[in-house]
Coordinates of C-alpha atoms and ligand atoms in Angstrom, one line a residue:
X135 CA 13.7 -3.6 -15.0
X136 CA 12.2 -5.5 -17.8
X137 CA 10.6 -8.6 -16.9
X138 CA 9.5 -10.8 -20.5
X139 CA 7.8 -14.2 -20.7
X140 CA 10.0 -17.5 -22.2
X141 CA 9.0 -20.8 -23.2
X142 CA 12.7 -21.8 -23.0
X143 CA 13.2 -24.4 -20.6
X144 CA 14.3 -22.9 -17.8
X145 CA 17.1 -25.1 -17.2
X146 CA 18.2 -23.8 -20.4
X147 CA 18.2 -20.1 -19.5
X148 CA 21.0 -17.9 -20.0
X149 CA 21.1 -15.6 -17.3
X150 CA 23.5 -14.9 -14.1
X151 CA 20.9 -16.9 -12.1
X152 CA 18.3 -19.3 -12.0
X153 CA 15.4 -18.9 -9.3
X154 CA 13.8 -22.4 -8.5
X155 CA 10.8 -22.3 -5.8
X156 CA 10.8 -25.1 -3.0
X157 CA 8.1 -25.8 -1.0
X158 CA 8.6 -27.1 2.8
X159 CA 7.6 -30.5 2.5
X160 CA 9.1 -34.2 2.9
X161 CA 9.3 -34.4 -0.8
X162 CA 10.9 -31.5 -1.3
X163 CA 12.4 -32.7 -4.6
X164 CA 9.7 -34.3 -6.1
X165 CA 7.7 -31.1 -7.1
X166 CA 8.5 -30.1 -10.6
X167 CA 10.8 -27.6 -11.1
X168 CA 13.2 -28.3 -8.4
X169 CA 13.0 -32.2 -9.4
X170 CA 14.5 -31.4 -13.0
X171 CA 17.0 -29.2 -11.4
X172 CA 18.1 -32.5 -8.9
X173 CA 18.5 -34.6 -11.9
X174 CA 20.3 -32.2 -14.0
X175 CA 22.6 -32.1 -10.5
X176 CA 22.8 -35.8 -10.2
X177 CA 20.9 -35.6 -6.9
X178 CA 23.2 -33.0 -5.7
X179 CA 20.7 -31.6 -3.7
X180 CA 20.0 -34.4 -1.4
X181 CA 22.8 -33.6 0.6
X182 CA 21.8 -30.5 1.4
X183 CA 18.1 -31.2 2.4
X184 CA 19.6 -34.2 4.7
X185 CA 21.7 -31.5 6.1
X186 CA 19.0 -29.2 6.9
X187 CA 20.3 -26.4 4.4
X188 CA 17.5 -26.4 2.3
X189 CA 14.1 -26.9 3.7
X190 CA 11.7 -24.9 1.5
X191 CA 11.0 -22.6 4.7
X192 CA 9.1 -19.5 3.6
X193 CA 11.9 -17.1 2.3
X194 CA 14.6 -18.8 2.7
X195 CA 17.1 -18.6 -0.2
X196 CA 19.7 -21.1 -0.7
X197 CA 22.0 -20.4 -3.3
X198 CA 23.8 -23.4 -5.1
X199 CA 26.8 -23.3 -8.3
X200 CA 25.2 -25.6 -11.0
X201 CA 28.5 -26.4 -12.5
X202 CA 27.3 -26.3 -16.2
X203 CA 24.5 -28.3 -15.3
X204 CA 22.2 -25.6 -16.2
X205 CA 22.8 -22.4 -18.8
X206 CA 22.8 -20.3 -15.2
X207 CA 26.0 -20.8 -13.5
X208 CA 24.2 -20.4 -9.9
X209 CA 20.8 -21.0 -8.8
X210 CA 18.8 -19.6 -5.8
X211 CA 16.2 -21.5 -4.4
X212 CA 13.4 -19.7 -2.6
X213 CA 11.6 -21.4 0.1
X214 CA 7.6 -21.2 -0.1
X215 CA 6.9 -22.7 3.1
X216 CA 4.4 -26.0 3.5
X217 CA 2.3 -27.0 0.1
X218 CA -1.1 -26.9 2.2
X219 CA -0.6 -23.1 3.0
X220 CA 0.7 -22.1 -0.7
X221 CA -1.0 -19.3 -2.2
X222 CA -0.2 -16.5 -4.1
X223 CA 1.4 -14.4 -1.2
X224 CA 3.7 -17.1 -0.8
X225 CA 5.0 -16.9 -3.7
X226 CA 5.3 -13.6 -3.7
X227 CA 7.2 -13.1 -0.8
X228 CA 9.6 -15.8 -2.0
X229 CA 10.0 -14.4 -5.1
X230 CA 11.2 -11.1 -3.6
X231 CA 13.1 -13.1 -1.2
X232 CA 14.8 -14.6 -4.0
X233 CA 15.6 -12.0 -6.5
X234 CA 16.8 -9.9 -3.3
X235 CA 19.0 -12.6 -3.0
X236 CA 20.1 -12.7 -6.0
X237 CA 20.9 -9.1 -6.6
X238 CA 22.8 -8.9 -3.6
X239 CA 25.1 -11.6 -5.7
X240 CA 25.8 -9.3 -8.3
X241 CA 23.3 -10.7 -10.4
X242 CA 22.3 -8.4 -13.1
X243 CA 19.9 -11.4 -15.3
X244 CA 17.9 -13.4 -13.6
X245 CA 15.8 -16.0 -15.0
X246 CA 12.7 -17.6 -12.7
X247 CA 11.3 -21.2 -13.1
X248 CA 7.4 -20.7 -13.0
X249 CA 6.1 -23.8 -12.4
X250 CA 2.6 -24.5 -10.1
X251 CA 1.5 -28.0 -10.8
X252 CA 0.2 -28.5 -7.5
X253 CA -0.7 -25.4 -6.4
X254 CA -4.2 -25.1 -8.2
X255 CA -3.8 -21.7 -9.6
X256 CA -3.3 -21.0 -13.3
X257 CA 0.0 -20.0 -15.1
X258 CA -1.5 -16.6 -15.4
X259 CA -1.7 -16.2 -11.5
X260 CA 1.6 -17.7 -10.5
X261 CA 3.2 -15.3 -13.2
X262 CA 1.7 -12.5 -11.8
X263 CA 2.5 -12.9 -8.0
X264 CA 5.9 -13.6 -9.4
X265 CA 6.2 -10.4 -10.9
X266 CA 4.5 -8.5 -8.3
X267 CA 6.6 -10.2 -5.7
X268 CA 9.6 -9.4 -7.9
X269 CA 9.0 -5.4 -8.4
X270 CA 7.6 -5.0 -4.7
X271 CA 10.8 -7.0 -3.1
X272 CA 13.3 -5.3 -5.6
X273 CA 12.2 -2.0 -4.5
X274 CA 14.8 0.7 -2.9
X275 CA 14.5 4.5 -2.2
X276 CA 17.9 5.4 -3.1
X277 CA 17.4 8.5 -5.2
X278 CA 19.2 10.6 -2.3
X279 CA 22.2 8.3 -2.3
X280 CA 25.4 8.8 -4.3
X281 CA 27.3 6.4 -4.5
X282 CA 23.9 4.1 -3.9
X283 CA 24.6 2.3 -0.4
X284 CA 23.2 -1.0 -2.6
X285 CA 24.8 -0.7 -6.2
X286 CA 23.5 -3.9 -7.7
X287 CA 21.3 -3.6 -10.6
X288 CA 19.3 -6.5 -11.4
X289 CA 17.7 -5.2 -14.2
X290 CA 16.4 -8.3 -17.0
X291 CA 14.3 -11.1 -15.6
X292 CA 12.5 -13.8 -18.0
X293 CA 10.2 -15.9 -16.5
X294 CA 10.1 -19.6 -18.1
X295 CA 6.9 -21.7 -18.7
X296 CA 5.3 -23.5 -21.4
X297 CA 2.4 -21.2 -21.2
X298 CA 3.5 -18.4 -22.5
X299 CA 0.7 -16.4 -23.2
X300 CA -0.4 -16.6 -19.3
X301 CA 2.8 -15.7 -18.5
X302 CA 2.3 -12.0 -20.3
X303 CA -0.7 -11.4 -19.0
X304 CA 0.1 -12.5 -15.3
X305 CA 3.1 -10.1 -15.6
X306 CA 0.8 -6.9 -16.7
X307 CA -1.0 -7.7 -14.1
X308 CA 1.4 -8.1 -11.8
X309 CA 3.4 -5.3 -12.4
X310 CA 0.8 -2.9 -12.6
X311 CA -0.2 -3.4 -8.4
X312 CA 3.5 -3.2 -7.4
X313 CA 4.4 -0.2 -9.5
X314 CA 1.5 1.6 -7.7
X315 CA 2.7 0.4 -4.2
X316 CA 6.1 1.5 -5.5
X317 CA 4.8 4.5 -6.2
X318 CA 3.0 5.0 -3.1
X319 CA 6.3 3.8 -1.2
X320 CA 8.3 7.0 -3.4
X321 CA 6.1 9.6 -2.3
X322 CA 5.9 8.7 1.2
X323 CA 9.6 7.9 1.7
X324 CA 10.5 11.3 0.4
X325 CA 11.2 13.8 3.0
X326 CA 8.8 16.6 3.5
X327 CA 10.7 19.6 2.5
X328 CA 11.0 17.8 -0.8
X329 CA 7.4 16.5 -0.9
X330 CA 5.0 19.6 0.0
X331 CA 1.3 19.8 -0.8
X332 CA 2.7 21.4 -4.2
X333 CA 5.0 18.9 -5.1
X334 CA 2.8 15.8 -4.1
X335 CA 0.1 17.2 -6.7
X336 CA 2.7 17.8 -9.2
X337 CA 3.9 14.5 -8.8
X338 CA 0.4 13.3 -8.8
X339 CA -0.3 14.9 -12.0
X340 CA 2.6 13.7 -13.6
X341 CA 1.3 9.9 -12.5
X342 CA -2.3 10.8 -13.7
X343 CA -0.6 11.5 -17.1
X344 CA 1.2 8.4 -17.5
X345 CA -1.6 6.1 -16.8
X346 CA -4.6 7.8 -18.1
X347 CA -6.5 9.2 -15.5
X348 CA -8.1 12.5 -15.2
X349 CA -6.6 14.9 -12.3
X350 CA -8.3 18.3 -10.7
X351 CA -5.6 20.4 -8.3
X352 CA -8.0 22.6 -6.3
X353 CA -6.0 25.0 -4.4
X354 CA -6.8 27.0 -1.1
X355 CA -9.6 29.5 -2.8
X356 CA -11.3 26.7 -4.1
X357 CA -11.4 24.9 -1.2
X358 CA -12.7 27.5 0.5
X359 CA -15.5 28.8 -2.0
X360 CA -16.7 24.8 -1.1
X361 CA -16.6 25.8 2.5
X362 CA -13.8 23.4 3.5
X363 CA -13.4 25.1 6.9
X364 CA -12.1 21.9 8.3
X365 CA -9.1 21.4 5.9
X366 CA -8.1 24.6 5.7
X367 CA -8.2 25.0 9.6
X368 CA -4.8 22.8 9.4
X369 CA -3.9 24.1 6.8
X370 CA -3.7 27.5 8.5
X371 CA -0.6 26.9 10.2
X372 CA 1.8 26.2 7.4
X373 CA 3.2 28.5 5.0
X374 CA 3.1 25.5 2.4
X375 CA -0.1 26.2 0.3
X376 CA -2.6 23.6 0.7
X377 CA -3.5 21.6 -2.4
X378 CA -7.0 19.2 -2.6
X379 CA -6.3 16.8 -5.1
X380 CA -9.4 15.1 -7.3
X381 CA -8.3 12.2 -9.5
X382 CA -11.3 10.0 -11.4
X383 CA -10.6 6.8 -13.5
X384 CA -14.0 6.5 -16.0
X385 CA -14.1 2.7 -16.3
X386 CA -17.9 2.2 -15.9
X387 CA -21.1 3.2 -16.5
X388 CA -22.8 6.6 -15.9
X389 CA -22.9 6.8 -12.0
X390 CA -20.6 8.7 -9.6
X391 CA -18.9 5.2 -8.2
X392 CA -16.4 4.9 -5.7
X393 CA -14.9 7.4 -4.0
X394 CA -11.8 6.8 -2.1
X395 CA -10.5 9.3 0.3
X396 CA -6.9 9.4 1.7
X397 CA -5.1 11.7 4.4
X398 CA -2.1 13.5 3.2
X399 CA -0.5 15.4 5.9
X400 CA 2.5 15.9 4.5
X401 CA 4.5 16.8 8.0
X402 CA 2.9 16.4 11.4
X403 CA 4.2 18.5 13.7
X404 CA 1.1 17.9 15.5
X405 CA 0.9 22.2 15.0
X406 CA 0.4 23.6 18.4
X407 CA -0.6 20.3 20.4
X408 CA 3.1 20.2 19.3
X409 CA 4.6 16.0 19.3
X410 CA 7.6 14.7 21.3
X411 CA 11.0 15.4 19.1
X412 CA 11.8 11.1 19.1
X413 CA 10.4 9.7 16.3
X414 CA 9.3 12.6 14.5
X415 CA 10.9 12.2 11.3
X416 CA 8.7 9.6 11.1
X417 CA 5.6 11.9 10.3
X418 CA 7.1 12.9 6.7
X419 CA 4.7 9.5 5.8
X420 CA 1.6 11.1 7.3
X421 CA 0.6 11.5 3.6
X422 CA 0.7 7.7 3.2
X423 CA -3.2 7.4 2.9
X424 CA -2.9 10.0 0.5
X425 CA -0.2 8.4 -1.5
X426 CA -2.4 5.4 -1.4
X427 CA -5.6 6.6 -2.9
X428 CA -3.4 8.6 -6.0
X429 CA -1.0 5.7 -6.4
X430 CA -4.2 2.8 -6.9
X431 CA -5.9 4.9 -9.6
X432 CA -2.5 4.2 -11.4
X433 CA -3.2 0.1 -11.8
X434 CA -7.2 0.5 -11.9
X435 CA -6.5 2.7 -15.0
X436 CA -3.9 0.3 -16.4
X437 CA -6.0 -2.7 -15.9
X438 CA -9.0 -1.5 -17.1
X439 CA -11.3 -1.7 -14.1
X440 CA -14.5 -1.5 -15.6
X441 CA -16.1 0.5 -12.7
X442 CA -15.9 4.4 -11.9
X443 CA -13.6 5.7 -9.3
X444 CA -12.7 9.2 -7.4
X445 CA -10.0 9.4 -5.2
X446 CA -9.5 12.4 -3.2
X447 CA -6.7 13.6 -1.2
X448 CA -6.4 16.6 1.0
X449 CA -2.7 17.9 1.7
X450 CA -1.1 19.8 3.7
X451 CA 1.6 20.1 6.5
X452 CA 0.1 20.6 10.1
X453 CA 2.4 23.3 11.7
X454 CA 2.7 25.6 14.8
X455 CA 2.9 29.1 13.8
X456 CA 1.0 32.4 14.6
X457 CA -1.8 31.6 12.3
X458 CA -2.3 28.0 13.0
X459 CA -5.2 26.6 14.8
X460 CA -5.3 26.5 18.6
X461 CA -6.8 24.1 21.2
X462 CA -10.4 25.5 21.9
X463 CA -10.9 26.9 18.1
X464 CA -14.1 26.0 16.1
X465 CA -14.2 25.3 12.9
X466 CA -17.3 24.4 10.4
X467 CA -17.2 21.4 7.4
X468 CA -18.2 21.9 4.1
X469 CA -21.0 20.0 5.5
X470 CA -22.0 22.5 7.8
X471 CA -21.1 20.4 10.9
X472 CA -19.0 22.3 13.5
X473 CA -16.1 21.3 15.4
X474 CA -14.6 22.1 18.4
X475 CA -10.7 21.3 17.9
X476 CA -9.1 20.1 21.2
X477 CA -5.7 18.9 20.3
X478 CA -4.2 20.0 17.0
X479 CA -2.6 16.4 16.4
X480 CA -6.0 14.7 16.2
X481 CA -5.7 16.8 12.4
X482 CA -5.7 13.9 10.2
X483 CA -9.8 13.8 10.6
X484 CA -10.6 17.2 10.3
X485 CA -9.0 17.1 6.3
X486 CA -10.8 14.0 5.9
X487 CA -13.9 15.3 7.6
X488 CA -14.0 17.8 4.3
X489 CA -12.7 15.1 1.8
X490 CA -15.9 13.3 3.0
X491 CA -18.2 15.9 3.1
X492 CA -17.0 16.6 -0.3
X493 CA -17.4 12.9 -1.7
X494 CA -20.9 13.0 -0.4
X495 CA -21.3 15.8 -2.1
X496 CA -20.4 14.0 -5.6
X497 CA -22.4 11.4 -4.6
X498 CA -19.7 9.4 -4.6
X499 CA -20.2 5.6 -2.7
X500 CA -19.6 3.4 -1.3
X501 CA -16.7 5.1 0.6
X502 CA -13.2 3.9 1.7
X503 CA -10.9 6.2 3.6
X504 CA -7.2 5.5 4.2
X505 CA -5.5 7.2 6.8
X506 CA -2.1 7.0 9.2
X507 CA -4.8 8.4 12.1
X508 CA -3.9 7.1 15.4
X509 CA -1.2 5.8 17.3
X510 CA -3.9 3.7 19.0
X511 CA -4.3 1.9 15.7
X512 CA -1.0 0.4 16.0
X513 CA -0.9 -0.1 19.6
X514 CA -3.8 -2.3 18.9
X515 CA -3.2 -4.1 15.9
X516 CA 0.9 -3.3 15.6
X517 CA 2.7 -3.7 12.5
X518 CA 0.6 -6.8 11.1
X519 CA -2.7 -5.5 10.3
X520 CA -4.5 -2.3 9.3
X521 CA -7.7 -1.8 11.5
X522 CA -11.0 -1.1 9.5
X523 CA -13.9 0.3 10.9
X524 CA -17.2 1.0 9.0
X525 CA -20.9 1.8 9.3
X526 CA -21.7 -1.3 6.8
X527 CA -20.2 -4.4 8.0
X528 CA -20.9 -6.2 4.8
X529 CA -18.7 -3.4 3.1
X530 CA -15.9 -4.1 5.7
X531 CA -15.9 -7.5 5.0
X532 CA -15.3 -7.0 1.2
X533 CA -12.3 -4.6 2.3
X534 CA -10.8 -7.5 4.4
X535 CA -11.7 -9.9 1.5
X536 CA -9.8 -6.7 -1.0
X537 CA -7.0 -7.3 1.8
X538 CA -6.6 -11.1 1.4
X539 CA -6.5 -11.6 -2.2
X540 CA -3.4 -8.4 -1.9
X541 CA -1.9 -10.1 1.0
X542 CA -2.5 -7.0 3.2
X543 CA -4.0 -8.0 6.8
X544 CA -6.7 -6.1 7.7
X545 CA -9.0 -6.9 11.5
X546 CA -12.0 -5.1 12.3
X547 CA -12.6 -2.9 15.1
X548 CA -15.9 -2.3 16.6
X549 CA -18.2 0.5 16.1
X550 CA -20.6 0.8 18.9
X551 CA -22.6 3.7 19.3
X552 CA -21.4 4.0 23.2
X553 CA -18.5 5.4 21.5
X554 CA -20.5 8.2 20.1
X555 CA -20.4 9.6 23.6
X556 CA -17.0 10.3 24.2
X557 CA -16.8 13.0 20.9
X558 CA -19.7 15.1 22.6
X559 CA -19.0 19.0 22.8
X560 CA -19.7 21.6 24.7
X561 CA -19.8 24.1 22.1
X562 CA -19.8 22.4 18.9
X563 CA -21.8 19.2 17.2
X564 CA -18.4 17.4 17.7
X565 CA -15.0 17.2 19.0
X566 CA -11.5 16.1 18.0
X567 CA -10.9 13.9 20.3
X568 CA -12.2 11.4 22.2
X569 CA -10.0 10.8 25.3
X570 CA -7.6 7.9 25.6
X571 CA -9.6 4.9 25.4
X572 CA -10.3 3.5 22.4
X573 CA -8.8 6.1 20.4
X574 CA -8.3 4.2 17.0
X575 CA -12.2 3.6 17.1
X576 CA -13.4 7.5 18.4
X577 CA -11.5 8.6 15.4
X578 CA -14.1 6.8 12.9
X579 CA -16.7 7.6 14.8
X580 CA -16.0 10.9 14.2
X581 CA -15.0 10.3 10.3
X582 CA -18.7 8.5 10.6
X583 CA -20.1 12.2 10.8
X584 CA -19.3 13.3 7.5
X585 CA -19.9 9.9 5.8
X586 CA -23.3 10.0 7.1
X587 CA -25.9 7.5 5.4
X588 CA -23.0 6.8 2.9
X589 CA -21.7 2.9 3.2
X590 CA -18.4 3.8 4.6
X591 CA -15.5 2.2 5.4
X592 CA -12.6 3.8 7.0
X593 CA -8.8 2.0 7.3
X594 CA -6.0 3.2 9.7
X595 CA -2.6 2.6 8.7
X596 CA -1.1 4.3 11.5
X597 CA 0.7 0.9 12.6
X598 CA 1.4 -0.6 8.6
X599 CA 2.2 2.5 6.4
X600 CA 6.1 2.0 7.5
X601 CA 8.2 -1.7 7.5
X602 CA 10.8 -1.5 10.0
X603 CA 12.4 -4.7 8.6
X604 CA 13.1 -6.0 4.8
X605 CA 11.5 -9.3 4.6
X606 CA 9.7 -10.8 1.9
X607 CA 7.7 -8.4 -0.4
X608 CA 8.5 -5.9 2.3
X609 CA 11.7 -3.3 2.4
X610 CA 12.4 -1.5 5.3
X611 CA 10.4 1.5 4.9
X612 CA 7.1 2.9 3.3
X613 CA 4.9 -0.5 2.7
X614 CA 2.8 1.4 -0.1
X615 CA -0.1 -0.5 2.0
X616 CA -3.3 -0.9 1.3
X617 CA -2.9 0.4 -2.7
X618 CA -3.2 -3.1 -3.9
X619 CA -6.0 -4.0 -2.1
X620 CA -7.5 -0.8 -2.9
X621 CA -7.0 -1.9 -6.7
X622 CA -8.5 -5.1 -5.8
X623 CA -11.5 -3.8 -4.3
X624 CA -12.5 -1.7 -7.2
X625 CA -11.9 -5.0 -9.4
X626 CA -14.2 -6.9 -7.0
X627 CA -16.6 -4.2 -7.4
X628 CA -16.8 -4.2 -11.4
X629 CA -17.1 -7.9 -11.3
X630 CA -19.7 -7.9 -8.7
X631 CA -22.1 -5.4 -10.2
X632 CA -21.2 -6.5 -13.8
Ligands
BES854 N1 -0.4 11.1 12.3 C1 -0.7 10.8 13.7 C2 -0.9 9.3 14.0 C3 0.3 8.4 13.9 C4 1.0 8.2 15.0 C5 0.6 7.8 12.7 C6 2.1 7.3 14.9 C7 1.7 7.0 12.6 C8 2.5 6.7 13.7 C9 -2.0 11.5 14.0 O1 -2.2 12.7 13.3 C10 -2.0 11.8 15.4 O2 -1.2 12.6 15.8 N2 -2.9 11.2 16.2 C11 -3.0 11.4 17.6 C12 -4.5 11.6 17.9 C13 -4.7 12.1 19.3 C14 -4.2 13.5 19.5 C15 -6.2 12.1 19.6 C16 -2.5 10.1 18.3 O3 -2.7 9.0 17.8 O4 -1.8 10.3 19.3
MN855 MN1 -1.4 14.4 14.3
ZN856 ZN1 -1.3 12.9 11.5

């Protein structure tokens, strides 16, 4: 899709549709855009607020026939919700809303109104959560499908403003955050005898290579000469080899940086703590954190985040089999720690223990993990928010600030060090598990191990990695959650210690 910047009025656009936004207010028709679009309608629109049609409610989108009124034959008016809570998420969530709309029409040009008098951001900023909004809510994983189950291609948008210089920049912007959630969303919506450890790092590579970042595919021997006992413990039950992928953007100056870790189980059977059947399709996205980490080095290359980043992703499938792991087994971290494995599902921190271990190692920090870990994450937190826990809270605040300026919730969970308690072995330093309270937060604490003194933060997306409705910026499906506010973190970063 190719999304340009106009200064042609926008009333004036050629294209199959026209989006307007509308915020939910009284005087609906009063703000800008929408009040040249009533007078080029004779008030036409009236009507239909008095009616109740059109009320500016957050994604709604109300489609009118202009009548020649405007170059576009139709319009779609995308609802922002009230003028007090407007902010970039708004808009893009009624952008998608919008252009989803329009697609579904047939609409194969689309041109967008951008027009923020009141809101108090700059042309630059409402361009690029347009854009964003437009890429993220346009997004489909149909690559299996023939015919495509939705054949609409909306494929040129022009988005209209005096300013058209902002407009460009806001749309680089823009589109470089939602193609790397797009990205994420591809990888962890393919199925998992498609997307191995082997094809994820080719696919990786191939991503590496088109935006400029430097890639390392360290394979089982490797991992082991590093004494990755702990990955390649799960990785002992598959016959998928197991591939540790090192990507590093050079942006700043001469220190290790960030390092961000993510979980890529590419299938989780759960291995011999084998899961129920229901629902288990569902683990081909247990590489989501994974996809995450690899899919934000994309848009911190292309935007030129002046920092240093490393992101590192361990993958592999967790399987049953006669050489997999077993409840009762011990196996040691690169970082010498040993652990006693009591269920074989609780896998997700025993790669990441390593991926740790090993970003210590670099000297990588501060730290951010991203991992589908826990059911218990999304019993607590649900679909809404991704649940961070940390050994810095000043660090997990800038995560949930990261989160805000993306639009992706993220709520804090405790870390006391009563937790500690329940992770005690028997035989080992640690276990596996911690028992069925407070599962979400036993997991960190036993991430916290291998971070050590290392500011850490660790996210579980267990509950937000998948959408199971389309709505707004959202498709039903991988949410390619958190890249963007990974990508905003790392800017946040470089400004900060610029
Ligand atoms: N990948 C799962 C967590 C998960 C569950 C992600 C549901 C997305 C949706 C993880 O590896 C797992 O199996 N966790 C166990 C841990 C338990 C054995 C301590 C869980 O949450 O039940
Ligand atoms: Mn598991
Ligand atoms: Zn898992």
């Amino acid at each position: 899709m190719d999304i340009i910047a106009s200064g042609q009025p926008a009333l004036e656009a050629a294209a199959d549709h026209l989006l307007v936004f509308a915020t939910k207010d009284d005087d609906i028709l009063e703000g800008g855009a929408l009040r040249r679009l009533n007078d080029a309608l004779d008030g036409g629109l009236a009507p239909l607020v008095a009616s109740g049609e059109l009320s500016g409610a957050l994604n709604e989108a109300v489609v009118v026939h202009s009548f020649g009124r405007t170059a576009a034959p139709r319009v779609v008016i995308a609802g922002l919700g009230p003028a007090e809570r407007l902010g970039a998420d708004e808009i893009r969530h009624a952008a998608a809303s919008g252009a989803r709309k329009a697609r579904s029409l047939g609409s194969g040009a689309l041109a967008v109104a951008v027009d923020g008098e009141s809101c108090g951001m700059t042309t630059a900023e409402i361009a690029s959560a347009i854009a964003e909004g437009l890429d993220l809510g346009l997004y489909r994983f149909d690559r299996h499908q023939s015919p495509k189950k939705t054949p609409n291609v909306l494929d040129r948008v022009t988005l209209h403003a005096d300013n058209v210089s902002g407009v460009e920049s806001g749309i680089v912007e823009g589109r470089a955050l939602a193609g790397a959630a797009n990205f994420a969303r591809d990888l962890a919506n393919e199925p998992s005898n498609l997307l191995t450890p082997t094809e994820l790092a080719s696919r990786a590579e191939a991503w590496a290579g088109q935006h400029d970042v430097e890639i390392e595919i360290m394979d089982e021997a490797a991992a082991a000469e590093l004494g990755m006992g702990s990955f390649l413990g799960v990785a002992k039950g598959s016959h998928q080899p197991a591939k540790f992928l090192i990507l590093r953007h050079r942006g700043g100056a001469d220190e290790p940086g960030l390092g961000y870790c993510g979980k890529g189980i590419t299938f989780d059977t759960g291995g011999i703590s084998i899961k129920p059947a229901a629902n288990m399709e569902a683990m081909k996205q247990d590489m989501s954190g994974a996809a995450a980490v690899v899919a934000s080095m994309g848009a911190i290359a292309d935007l030129g985040i002046p920092i240093n980043v490393t992101a590192l992703a361990p993958c592999t499938e967790n399987m049953p089999g006669g050489n997999a792991i077993k409840p009762g087994d011990l196996l040691t971290a690169m970082n010498g720690a040993t652990i006693e494995v009591i269920n074989t599902d609780a896998e997700g921190r025993l790669v990441l223990a390593d991926a740790l271990s090993y970003a210590n190692h670099l000297g990588l920090s501060p730290l951010i993990d991203v991992a589908t870990l826990t059911g218990a994450a999304a019993v607590a937190l649900g679909d809404v928010a991704t649940a961070v826990m940390a050994n810095d809270d000043e660090l997990a605040a800038e995560v949930i600030a990261a989160g805000k300026v993306a639009g992706e919730k993220i709520w804090q969970l405790p870390m006391f060090a009563e937790y500690d308690e329940q992770i005690r072995s028997q035989v080992a330093d640690v276990k596996n598990t911690g028992g069925r309270l407070a599962g979400a937060i036993t997991a960190a604490k036993f991430l916290q191990r291998f971070a050590g003194e290392t500011p850490w933060a660790h996210l579980d997306m267990a509950g937000t990695d998948d959408a199971n409705k389309t709505r707004g910026t959202q498709v039903k499906g991988a949410t390619g959650v958190p890249v963007r506010s990974l990508v905003h973190f790392a800017a946040s970063r470089a400004a900060g210690s610029a």
